[in-house]
XYZ file of C-alpha atoms in Angstrom:
418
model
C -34.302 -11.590 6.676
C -33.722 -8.443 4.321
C -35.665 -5.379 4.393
C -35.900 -3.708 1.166
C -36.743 -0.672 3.372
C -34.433 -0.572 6.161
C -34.743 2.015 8.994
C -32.839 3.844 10.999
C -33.582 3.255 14.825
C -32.041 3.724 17.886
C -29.302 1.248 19.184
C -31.232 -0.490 21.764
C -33.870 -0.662 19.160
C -31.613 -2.460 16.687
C -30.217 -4.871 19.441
C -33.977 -5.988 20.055
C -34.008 -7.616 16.860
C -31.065 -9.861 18.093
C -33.640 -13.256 19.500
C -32.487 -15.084 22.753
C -29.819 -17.273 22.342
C -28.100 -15.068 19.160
C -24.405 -15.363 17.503
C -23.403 -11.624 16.999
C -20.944 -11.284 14.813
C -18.678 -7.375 14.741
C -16.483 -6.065 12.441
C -12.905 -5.475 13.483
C -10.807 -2.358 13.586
C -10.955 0.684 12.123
C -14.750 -0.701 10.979
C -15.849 -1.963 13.940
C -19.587 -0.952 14.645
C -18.478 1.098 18.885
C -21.988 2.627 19.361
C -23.654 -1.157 19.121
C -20.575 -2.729 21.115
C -21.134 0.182 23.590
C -24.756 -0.653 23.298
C -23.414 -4.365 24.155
C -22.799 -3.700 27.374
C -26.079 -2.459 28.864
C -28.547 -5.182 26.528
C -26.989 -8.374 26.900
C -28.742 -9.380 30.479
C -31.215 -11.673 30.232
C -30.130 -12.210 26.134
C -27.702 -15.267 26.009
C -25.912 -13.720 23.598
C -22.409 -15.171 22.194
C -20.298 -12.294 20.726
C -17.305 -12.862 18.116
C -14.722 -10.793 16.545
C -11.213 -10.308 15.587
C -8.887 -7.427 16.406
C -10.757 -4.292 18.196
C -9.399 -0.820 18.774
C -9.832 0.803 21.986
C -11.421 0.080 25.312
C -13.743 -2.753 24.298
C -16.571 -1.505 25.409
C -18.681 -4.716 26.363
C -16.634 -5.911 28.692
C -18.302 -5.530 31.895
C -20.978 -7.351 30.323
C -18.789 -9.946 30.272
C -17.340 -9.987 33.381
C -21.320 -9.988 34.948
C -21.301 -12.961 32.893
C -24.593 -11.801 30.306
C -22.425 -11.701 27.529
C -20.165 -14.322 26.139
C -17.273 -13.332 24.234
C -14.917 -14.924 21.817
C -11.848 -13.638 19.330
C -9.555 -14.934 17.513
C -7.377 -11.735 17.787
C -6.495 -11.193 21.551
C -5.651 -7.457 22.331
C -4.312 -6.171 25.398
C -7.834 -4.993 26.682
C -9.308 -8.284 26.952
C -5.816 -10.492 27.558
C -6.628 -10.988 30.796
C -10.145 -12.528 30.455
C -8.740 -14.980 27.719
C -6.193 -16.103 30.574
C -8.843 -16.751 33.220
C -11.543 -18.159 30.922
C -13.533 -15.580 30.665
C -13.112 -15.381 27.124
C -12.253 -17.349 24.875
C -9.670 -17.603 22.169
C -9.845 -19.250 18.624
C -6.665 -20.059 16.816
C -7.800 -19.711 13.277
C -6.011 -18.108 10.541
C -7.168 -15.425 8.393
C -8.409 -17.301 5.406
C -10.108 -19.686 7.519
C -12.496 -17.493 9.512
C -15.344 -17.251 7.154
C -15.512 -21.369 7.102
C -15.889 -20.797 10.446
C -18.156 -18.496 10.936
C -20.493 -20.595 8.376
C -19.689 -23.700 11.382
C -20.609 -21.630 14.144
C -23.950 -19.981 12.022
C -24.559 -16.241 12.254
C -27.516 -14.832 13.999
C -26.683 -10.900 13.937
C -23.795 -9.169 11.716
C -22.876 -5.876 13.058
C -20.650 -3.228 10.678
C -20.025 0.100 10.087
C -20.562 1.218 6.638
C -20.834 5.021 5.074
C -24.436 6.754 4.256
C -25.433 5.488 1.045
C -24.849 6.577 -2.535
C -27.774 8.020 -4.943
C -27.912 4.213 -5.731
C -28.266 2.896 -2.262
C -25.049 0.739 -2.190
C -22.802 1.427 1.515
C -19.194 0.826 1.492
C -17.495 -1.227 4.543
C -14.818 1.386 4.015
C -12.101 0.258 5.916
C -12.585 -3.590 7.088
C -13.618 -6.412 4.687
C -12.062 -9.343 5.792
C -14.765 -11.127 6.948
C -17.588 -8.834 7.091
C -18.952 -9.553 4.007
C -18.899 -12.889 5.264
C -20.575 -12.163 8.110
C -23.319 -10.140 6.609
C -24.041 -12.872 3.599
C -24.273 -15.922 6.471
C -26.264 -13.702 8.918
C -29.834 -13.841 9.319
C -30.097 -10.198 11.011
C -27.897 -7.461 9.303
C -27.360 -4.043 11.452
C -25.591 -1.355 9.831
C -23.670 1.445 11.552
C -23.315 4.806 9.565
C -20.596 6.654 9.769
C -20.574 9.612 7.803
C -16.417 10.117 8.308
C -15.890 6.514 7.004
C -13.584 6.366 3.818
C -15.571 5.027 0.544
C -13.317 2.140 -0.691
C -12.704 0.732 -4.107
C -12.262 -3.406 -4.192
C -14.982 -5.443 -3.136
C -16.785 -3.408 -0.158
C -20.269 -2.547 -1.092
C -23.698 -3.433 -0.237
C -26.835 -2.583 -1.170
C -28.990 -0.817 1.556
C -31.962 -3.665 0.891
C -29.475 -6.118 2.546
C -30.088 -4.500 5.863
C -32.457 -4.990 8.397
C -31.861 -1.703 10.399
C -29.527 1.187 10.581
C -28.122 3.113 13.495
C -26.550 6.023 13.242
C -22.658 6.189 15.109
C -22.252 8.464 18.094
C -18.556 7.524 17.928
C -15.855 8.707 16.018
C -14.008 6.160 13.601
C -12.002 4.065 15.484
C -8.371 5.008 14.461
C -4.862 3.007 15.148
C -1.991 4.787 15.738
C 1.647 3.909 14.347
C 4.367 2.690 16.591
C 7.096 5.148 17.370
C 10.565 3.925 15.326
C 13.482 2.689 17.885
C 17.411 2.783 16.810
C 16.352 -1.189 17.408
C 13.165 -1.078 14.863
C 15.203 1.194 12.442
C 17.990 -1.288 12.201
C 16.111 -4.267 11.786
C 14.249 -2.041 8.613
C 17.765 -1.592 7.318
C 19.120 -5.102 7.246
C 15.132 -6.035 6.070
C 15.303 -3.339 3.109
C 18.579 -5.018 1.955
C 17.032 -8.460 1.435
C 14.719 -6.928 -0.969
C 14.481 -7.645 -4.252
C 13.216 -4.685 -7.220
C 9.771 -3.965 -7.879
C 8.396 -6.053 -4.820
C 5.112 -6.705 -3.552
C 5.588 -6.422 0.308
C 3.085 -7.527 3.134
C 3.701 -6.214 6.255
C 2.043 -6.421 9.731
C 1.714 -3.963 11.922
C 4.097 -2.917 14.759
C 6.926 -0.651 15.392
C 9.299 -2.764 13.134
C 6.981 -3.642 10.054
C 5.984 0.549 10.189
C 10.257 1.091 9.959
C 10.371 -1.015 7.111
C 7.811 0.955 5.031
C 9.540 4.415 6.391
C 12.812 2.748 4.618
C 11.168 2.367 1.780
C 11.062 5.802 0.927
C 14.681 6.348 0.607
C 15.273 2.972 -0.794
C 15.942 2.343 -4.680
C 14.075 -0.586 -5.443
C 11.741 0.905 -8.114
C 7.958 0.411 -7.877
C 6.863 -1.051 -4.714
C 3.372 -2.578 -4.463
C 1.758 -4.196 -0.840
C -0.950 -7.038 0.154
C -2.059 -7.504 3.690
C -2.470 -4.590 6.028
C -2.376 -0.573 5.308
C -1.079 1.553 7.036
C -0.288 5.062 7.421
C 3.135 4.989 6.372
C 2.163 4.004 2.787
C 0.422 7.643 2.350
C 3.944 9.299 2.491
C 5.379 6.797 0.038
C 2.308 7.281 -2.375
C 2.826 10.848 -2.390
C 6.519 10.076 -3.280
C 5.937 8.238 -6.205
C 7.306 5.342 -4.654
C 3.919 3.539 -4.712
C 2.798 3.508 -8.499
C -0.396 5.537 -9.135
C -1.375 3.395 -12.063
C -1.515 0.524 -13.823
C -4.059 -2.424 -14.230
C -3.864 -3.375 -10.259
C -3.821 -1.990 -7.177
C -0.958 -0.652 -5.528
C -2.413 -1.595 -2.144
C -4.566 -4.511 -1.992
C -5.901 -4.994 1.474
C -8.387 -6.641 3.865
C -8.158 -4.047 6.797
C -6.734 -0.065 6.266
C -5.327 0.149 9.939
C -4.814 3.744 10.804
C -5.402 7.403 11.344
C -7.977 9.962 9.372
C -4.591 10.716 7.246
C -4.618 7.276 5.773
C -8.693 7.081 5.486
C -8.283 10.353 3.710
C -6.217 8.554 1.332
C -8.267 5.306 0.747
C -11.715 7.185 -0.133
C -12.608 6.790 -3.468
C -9.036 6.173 -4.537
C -8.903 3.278 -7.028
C -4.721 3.044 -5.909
C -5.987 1.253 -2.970
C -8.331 -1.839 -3.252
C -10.080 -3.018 0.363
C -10.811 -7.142 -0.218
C -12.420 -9.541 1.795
C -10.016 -12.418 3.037
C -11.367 -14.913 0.096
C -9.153 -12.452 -2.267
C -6.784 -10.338 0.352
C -5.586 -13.616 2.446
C -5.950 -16.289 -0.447
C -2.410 -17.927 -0.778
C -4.002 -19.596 -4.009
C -4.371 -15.666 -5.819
C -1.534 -14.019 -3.721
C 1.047 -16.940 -5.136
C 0.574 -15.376 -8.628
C 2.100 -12.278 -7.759
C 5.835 -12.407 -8.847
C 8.475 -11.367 -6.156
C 5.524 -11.312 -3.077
C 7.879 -10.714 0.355
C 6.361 -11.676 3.874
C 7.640 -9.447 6.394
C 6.169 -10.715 9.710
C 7.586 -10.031 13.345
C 7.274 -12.559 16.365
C 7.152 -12.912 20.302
C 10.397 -15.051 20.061
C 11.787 -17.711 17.448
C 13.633 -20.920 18.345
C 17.295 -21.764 17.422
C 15.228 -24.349 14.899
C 13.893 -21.342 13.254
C 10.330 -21.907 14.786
C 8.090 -18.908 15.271
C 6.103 -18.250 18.120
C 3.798 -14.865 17.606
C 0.934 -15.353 19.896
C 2.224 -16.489 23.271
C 3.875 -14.210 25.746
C 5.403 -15.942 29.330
C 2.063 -18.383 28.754
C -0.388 -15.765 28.189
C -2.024 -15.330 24.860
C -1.506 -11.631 23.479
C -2.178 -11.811 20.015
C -3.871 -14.414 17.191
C -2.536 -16.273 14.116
C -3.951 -13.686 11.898
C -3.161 -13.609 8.636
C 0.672 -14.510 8.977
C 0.544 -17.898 7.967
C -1.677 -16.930 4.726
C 0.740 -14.651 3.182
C 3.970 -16.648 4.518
C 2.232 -19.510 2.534
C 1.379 -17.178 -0.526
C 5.580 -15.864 -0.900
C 6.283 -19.398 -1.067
C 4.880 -20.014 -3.889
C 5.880 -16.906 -5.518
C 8.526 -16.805 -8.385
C 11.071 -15.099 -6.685
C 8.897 -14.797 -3.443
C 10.586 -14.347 0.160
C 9.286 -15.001 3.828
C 11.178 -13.151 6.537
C 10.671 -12.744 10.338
C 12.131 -10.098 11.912
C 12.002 -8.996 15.764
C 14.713 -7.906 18.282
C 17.034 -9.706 19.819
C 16.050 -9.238 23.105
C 13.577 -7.294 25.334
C 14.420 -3.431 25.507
C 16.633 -4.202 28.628
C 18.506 -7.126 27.459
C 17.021 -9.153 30.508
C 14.683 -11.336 28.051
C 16.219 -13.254 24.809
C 13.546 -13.323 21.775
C 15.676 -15.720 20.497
C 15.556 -19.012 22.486
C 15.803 -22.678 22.678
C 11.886 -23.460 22.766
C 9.147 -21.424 21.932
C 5.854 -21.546 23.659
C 3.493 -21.828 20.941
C 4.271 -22.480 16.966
C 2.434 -19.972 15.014
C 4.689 -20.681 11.816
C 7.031 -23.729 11.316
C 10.486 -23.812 10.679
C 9.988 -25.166 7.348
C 8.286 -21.962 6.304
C 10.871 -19.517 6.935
C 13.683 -17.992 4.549
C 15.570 -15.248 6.563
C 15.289 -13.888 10.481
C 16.503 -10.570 11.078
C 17.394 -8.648 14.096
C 19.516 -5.799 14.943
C 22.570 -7.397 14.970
C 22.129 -9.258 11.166
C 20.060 -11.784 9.093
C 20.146 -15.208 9.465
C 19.679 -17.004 6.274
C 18.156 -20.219 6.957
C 16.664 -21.695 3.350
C 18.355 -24.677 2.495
C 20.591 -24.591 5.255
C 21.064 -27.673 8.077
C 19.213 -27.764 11.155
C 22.855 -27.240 12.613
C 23.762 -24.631 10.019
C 20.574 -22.509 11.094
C 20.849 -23.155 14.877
C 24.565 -21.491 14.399
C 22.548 -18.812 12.323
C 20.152 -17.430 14.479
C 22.665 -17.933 17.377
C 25.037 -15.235 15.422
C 21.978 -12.837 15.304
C 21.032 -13.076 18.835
C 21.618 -11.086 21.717
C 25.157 -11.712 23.024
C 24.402 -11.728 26.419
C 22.215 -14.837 25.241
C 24.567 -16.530 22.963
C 26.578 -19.468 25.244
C 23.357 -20.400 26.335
C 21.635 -20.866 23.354
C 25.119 -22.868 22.271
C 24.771 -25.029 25.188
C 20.989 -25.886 24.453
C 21.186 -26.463 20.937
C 24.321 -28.728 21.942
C 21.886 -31.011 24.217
C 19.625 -30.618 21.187
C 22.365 -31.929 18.688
């Protein structure tokens, strides 16, 4: 239902127009709507109420309703807050890459779309600000529409308003913006960046995750001679400093950052409002291999739990447990493959910070990418090139690269292997 006079209510008030029995639907990360999650936790008894989302920031505030049992949750992003619930079945996790989650969220049907959005313009249109990869989605399948104002929230140039008749109530946030904070650089992280910079081809678009290596590549950049750099995929903070270098272009007829989710501090939300640089896209645009393929030189730059000496890459799975999602990975290591001159690299260290662990290793748990879809690994101690190469040529590959207290024994297993 749309109201083409929304009002603004209390919290609890807004939940109420959730019925029995509802999908609720939030927006993830820096947009995610806290008061009504908070709001989660002390209206879901008696509801049977199924939550989703993807990646959340913070303490997850709904999950003692979930523990009690009122509330059902499911993600297809695992953070370290609710990692031990999806181990004991608690809740639940969806393997589903990025592109794909809309189609699912039409399978599932939407009840209730949550989001945070800014206080309207003299038109009545609300940007999403900082998250748009599926909420947009959410809020066009949804029957219920509940917006969260947040007067701090960036306005974003892309494809992130919405008119104020689309909603069926407003609250107003009693939380500040969620915010994510950049992973300190390691001698480790800055080497990887080094050998990763040096792969790189001039005038690149670059997607990178997030992460203490990814955030080392972008501080590279900055020092780096590779003329005008451009990214897809996630922003971050790092990309302010390199704007403000000139290292980012600040025109021309696209985006210099095109991305579904700005993942950051108030330094990089500073930078995204009302800047037409940066363009905030739902995943049918920001995660479509299909439009990211006609980008010329497009580099994936995605890190990993562990990879196997057949170049298989495992970025979900930790010692059985599931600590992350598939994300958008997969997307954008499809999209470089089709690029002219595109590139698909995985880079992580060569071993847990004591040495103790390889992350280079004869099986991996889970397969997040294939070996087929990978060009280059990188860790501290070099690149392996791997496209075009022999399954025996890229087993000695990655074996050079890994740790060398690890070495003979990945030898000996990819012998058994042979």
């Amino acid at each position: 239902m749309n109201s083409p006079a929304a009002r603004t209510v209390d919290p609890v008030a807004a939940l109420e127009l959730a019925p029995d029995g509802a999908h609720l639907v939030a927006a993830p990360g820096c947009g995610a709507p806290t008061t009504l999650l908070h709001t989660l936790n002390t209206q879901a008894a008696g509801h049977n109420w199924t939550l989703s989302s993807g990646l959340l920031l913070g303490d997850y505030p709904f999950l003692d309703a979930v523990r009690a049992g009122h509330l059902s949750y499911r993600t297809w992003h695992v953070m370290a807050p609710v990692a031990g619930l999806v181990a004991d079945g608690t809740a639940a996790f969806v393997p589903v890459r990025a592109s794909r989650i809309a189609a699912q969220l039409q399978a599932w049907g939407v009840d209730v779309a949550m989001v945070r959005v800014t206080p309207p313009d003299r038109h009545g249109y609300h940007s999403l600000g900082p998250s748009a990869g599926y909420s947009l989605d959410a809020l066009r399948l949804a029957r219920v529409r509940i917006g969260e104002v947040d007067p701090e929230l960036p306005w974003t140039f892309g494809n992130t308003t919405v008119h104020e008749s689309v909603f069926d109530a407003f609250v107003d946030t009693a939380d500040a913006t969620p915010q994510y904070g950049s992973a300190k650089p390691s001698p480790v992280s800055n080497r990887i960046a080094e050998h990763i910079v040096d792969l790189l081809p001039r005038n690149p678009t670059l997607q990178i995750g997030i992460g203490s290596i990814p955030e080392a590549v972008v501080n590279a950049l900055a020092d780096a001679d590779l003329g005008k750099i451009r990214f897809t995929g996630m922003a971050t903070d790092e990309m302010v400093e390199l704007f403000e270098r000139g290292v980012i272009p600040a025109d021309g007829d696209q985006p210099a950052i095109l991305s579904p989710e700005l993942m950051g501090t108030r330094r990089l939300m500073r930078f995204a409002d009302r800047n037409p640089a940066l363009a905030v896209h739902p995943s049918s645009t920001a995660h479509n291999a299909d439009v990211l393929a006609r980008t010329p030189r497009l580099v994936s730059i995605n890190t990993a739990i562990e990879v196997d000496v057949n170049a298989q890459v495992n970025s979900e799975v930790l010692r059985g447990r599931q600590i992350s999602g598939v994300g958008g990975s997969l997307d954008f290591v499809d999209a470089a493959s089709r690029s002219a001159g595109g590139l698909r690299v995985i880079a992580l260290p060569s071993a847990t910070p004591d040495g103790s662990h390889p992350r280079i290793v004869d099986s991996v748990a889970a397969v997040t990418i294939p070996r087929s879809m990978v060009d280059v690994v990188v860790t501290e101690y070099g690149v392996a090139r791997l496209d075009g190469r022999s399954v025996a040529e890229r087993q000695q590959a990655l074996i050079a690269i890994a740790h060398p207290a690890h070495r003979q024994a990945l030898a000996s297993a990819a012998e058994v292997m042979a």
